[in-house]
Coordinates of C-alpha atoms and ligand atoms in Angstrom, one line a residue:
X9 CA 104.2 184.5 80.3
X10 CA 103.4 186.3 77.7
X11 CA 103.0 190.4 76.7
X12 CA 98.9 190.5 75.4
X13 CA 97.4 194.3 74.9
X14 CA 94.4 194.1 76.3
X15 CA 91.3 196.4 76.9
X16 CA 91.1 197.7 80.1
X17 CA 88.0 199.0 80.5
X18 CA 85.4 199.5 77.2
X19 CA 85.8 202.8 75.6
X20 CA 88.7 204.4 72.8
X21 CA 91.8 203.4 71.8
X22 CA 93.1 204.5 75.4
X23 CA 91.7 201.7 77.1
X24 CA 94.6 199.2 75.3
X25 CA 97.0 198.3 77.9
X26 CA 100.0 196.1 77.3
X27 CA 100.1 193.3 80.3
X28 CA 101.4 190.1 81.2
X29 CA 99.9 187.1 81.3
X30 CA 100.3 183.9 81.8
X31 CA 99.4 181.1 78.8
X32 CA 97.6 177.7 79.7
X33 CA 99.1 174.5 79.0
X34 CA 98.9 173.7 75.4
X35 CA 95.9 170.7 75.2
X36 CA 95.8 167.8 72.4
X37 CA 95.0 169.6 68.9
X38 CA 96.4 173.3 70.0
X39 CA 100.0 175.0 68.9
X40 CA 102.1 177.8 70.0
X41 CA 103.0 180.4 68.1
X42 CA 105.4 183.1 68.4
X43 CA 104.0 186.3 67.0
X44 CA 106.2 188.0 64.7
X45 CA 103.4 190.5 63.5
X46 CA 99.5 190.9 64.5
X47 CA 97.2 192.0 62.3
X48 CA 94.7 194.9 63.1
X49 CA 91.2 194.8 61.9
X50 CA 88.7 197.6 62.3
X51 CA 86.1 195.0 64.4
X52 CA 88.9 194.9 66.8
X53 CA 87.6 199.0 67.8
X54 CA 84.2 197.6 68.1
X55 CA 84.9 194.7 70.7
X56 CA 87.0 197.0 72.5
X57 CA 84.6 200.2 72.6
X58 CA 81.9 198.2 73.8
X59 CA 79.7 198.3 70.4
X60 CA 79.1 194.5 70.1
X61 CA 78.4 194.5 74.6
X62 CA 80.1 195.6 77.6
X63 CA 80.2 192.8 80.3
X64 CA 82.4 194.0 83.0
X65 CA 83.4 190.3 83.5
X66 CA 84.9 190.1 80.0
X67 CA 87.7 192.6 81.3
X68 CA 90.9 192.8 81.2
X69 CA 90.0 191.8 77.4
X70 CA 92.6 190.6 75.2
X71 CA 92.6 191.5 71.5
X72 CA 93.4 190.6 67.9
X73 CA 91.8 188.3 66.1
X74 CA 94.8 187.4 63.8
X75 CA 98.6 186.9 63.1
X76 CA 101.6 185.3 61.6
X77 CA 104.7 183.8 63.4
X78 CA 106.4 180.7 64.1
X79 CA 105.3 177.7 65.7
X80 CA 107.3 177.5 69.0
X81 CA 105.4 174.0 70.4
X82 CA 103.1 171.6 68.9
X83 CA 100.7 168.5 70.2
X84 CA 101.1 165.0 68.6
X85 CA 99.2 165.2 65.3
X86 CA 98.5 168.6 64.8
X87 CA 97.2 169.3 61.8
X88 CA 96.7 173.1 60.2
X89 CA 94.6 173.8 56.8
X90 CA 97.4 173.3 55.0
X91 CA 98.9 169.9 56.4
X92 CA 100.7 168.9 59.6
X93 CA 102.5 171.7 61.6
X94 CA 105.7 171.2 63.4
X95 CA 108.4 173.6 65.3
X96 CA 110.2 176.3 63.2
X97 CA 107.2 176.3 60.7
X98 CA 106.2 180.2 59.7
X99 CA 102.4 180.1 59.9
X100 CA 99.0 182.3 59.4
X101 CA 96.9 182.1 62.5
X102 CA 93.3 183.1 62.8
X103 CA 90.0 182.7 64.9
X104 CA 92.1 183.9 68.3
X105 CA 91.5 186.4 70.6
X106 CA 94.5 187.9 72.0
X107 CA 96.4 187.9 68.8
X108 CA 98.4 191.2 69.5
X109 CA 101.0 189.5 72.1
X110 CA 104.9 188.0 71.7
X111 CA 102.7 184.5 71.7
X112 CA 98.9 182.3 71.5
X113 CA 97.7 179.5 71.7
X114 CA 95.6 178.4 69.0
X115 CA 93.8 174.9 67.3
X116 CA 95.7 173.9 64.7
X117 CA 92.3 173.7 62.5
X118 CA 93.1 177.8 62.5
X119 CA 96.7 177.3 61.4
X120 CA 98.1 177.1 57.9
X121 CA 101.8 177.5 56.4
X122 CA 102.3 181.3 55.5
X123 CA 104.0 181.5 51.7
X124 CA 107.3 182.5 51.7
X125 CA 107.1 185.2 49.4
X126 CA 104.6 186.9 51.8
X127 CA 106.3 189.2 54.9
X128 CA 105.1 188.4 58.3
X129 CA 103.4 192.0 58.4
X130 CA 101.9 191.2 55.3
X131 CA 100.9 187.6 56.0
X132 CA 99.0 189.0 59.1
X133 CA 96.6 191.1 56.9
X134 CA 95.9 188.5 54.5
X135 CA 93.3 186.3 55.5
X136 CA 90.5 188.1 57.8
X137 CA 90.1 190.5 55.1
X138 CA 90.8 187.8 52.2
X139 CA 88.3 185.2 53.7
X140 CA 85.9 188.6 54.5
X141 CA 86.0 189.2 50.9
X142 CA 85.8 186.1 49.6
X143 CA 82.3 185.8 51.4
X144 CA 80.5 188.6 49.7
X145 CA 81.8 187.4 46.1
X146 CA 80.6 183.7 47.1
X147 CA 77.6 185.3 48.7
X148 CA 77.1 187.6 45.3
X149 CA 77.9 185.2 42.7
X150 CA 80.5 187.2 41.4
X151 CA 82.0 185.3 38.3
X152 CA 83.3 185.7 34.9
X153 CA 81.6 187.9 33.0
X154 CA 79.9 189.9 36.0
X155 CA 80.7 193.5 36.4
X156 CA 81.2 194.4 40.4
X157 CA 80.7 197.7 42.0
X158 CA 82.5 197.5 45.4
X159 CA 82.3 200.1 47.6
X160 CA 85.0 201.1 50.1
X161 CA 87.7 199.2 47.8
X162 CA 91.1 200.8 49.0
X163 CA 90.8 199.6 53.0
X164 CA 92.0 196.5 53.9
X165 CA 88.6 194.2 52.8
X166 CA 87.8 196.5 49.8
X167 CA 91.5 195.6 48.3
X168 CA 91.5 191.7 48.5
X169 CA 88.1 192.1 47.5
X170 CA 88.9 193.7 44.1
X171 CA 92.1 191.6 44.0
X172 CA 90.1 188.3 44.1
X173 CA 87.2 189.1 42.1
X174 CA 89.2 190.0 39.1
X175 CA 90.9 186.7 39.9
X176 CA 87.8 185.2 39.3
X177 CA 87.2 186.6 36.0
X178 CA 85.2 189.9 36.9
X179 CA 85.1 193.3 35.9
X180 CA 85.5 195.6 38.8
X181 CA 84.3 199.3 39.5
X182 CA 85.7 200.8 42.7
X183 CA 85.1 203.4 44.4
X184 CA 88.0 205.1 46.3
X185 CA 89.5 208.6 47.2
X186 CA 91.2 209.7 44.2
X187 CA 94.7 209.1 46.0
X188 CA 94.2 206.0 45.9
X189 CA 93.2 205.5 42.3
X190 CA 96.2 204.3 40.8
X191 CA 96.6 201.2 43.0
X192 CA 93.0 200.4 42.3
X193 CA 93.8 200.7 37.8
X194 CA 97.0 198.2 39.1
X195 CA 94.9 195.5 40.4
X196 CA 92.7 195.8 37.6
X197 CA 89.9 198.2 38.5
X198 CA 88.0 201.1 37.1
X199 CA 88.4 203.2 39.9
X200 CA 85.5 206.1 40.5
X201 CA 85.5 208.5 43.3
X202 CA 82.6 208.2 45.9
X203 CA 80.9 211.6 46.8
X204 CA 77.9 213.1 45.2
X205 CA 77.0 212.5 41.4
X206 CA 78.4 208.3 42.4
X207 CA 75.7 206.8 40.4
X208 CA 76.3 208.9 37.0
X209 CA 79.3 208.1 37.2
X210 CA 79.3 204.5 37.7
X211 CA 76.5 204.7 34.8
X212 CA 78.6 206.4 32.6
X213 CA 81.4 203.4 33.0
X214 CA 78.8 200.4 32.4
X215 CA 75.7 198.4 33.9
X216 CA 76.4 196.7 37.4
X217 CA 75.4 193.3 38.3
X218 CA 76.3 192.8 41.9
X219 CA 77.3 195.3 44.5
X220 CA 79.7 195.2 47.5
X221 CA 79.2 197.3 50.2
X222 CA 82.2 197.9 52.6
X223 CA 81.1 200.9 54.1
X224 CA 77.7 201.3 55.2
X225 CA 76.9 204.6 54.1
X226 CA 73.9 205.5 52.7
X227 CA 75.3 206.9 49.3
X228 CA 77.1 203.0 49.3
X229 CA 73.7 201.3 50.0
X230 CA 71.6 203.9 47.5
X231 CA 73.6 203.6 44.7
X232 CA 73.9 199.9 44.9
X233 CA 69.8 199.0 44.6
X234 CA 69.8 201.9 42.1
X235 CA 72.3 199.8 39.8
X236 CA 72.0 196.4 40.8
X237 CA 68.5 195.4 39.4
X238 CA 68.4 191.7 41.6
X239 CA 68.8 192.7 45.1
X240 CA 70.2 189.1 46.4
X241 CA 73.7 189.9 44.4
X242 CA 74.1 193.0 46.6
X243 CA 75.7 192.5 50.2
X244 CA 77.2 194.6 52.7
X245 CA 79.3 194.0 55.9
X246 CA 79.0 197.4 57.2
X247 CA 75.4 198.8 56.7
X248 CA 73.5 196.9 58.9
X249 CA 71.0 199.4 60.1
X250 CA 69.6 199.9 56.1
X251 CA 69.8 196.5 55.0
X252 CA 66.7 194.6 56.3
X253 CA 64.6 197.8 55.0
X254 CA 66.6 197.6 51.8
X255 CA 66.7 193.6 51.2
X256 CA 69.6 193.0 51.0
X257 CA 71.8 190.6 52.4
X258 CA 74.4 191.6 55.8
X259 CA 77.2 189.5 56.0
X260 CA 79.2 188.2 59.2
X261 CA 80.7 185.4 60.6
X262 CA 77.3 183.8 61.9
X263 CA 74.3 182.1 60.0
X264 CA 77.1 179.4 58.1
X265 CA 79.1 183.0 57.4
X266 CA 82.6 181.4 59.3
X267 CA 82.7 177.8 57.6
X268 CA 82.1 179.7 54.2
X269 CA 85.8 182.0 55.9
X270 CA 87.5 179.4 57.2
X271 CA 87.0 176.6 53.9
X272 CA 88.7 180.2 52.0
X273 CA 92.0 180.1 53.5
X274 CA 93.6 177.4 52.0
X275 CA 92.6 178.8 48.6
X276 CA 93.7 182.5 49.8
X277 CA 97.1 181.1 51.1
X278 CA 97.5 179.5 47.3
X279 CA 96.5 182.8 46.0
X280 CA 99.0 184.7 47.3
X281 CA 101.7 182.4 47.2
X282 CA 101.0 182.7 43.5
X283 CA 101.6 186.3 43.5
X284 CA 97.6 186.7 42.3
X285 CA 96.5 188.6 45.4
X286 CA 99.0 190.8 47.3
X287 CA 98.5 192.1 50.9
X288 CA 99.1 196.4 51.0
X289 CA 100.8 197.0 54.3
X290 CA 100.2 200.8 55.2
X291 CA 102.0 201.2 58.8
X292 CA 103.8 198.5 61.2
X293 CA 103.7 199.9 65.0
X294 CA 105.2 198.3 67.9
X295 CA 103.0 196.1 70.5
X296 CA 103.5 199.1 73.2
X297 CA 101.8 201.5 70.4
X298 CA 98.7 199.4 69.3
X299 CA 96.7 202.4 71.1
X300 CA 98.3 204.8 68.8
X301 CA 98.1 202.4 65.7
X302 CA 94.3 201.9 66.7
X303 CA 94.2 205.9 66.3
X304 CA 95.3 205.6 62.8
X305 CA 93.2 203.0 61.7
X306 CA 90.2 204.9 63.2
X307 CA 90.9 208.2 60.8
X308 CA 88.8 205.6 58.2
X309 CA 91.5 206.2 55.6
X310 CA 94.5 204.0 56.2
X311 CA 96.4 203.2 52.8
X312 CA 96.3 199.3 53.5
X313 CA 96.9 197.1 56.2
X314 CA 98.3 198.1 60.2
X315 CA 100.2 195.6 61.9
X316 CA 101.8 195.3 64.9
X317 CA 105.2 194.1 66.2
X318 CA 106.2 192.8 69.3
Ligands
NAP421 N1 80.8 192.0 58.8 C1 82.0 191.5 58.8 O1 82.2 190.3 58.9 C2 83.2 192.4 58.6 C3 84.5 191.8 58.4 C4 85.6 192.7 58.2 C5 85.4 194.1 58.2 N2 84.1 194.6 58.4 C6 83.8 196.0 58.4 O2 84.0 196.5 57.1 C7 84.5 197.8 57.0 C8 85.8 197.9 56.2 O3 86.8 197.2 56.9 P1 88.3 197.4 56.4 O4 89.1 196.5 57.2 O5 88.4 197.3 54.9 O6 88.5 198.9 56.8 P2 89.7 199.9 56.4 O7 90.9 199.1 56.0 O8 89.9 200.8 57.6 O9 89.2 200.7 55.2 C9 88.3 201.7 55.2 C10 88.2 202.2 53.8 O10 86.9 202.9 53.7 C11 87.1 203.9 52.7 N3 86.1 205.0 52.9 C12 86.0 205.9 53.9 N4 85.0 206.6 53.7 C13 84.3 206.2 52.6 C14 83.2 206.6 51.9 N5 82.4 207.6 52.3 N6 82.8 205.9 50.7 C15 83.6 204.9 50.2 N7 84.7 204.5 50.9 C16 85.1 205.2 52.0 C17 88.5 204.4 52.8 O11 88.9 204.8 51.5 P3 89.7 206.1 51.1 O12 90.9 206.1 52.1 O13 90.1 205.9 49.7 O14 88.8 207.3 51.4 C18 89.3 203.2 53.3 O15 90.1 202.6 52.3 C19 84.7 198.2 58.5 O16 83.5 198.8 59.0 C20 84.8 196.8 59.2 O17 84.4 196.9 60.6 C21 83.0 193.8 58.6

């Protein structure tokens, strides 16, 4: 038996219910893991609210698509991204649903040793974001000598994104509420305040040859085709109504989108374990609160990452 917030019916963050249930037997390839923080995600709110379909048969809905913890049983031979997996070892999971609970189940394939220099909290925000972000660099091109304008860079994808494409040898412009400024000149980045008047002043800091759009908002998507002169190095994961008209490219998990994810974890893991990307936790909540911590996340302007506890 395990404690799993689940959503109770499709709608707000009042719909999250803490419940028990009961686990399956693990099968050949799977491990157990138990949770000793959850990562939140913003796509968690749109499962949940009925945004991506609202089958009454899918309910009571479990959520959270990642966490970190401690392998509690394994099969014979299971194997993570990062090498076998046996009890006691403190691991990253990912590709679950169900993810904020004291356990889950998961394939080993989605398992990977979590670097010790990382907290659990903040080894539960790395890798959705870090493999999210890694996509729309790959997808972009981003390399050395490129200069990036990523929009939305202080939330949870726009920070690894900035983190990793200096890593890769880039110069980045981000755009950012100017609290959050400073951290964005610490990782590296020219940091510009959105609003109106965005384009002057990204002009006024240099040309742009690939744009990242974490937002969706039209100033995001207008200003990047009026910068970026070759449309295939601008991609966005959150402005999917304007992109077809706009040609550019919209970037999830499907169309080849999760084996470019999943082949950047090992890499992220090494990252971080190298102290060359860091994971920004802004608020840790209990399990019992995720309604509350879904709240937060919601206001659009969480300073980092929110994890939950059991
Ligand atoms: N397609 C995919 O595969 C995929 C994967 C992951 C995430 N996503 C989507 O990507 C988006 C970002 O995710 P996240 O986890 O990074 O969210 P997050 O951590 O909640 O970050 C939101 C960020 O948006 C910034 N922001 C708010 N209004 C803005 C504006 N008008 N212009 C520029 N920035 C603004 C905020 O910055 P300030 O606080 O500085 O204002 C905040 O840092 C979400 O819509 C999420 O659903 C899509």
């Amino acid at each position: 038996m395990t404690r799993t917030v689940v959503a109770e019916a499709y709608g707000g963050p009042e719909v999250l219910a803490l419940q028990d249930i009961e686990l399956p037997e693990l099968v050949e390839g799977q491990v157990l893991v138990d949770v000793r923080a959850a990562g939140t995600n913003p796509f968690d709110a749109k499962v949940y609210s009925g945004e991506m379909g609202d089958d009454p048969a899918r309910l009571p809905m479990p959520i959270g698509l990642e966490v970190a913890g401690v392998v509690a049983a394994v099969t014979p031979g299971a194997t993570g991204y990062t090498g076998p997996l046996t009890v006691g070892d403190e691991v990253i999971v990912t590709n679950i649903n169900g993810g904020y609970a004291d356990q889950v189940i998961a394939n080993a394939a989605d398992v990977g040793r979590k670097p010790e220099n990382l907290s659990f909290e903040q080894a539960a925000g790395l890798v959705l974001a870090g493999a999210t972000a890694w996509h729309l660099l790959t997808n972009t091109r981003v390399g050395t000598g490129d200069t990036v304008l990523i929009h939305g860079a202080s939330g949870g994808v726009g920070l690894m994104a900035v983190q990793l494409a200096v890593a890769h040898g880039a110069t980045v412009i981000a755009t950012a509420s100017p609290a959050r400024h400073d951290q964005l000149r610490k990782y590296g980045a020219e940091p510009v305040a959105y609003g109106d008047g965005l384009a002057d002043r990204v002009r006024a800091i240099g040309s742009v040859d690939a744009a990242l759009d974490l937002v969706g908002t039209d100033e995001a998507l207008d200003t990047s085709v009026e910068l970026v002169a070759d449309r295939s190095r601008i991609a966005t994961i959150a402005g999917f109504a304007r992109a077809g008209e706009l040609g550019i490219a919209v970037l999830t998990g499907a169309e080849g989108g999760q084996a470019i994810r999943d082949a950047a974890r090992p890499e992220l893991v090494e990252l971080a374990a190298q102290g060359r990307v860091e994971v920004t936790v802004d608020r840790v909540f209990p399990l019992v609160e995720a309604a509350e911590a879904h709240r937060y996340l919601q206001t659009g302007h969480a300073r980092g990452k929110v994890v939950l506890v059991p």
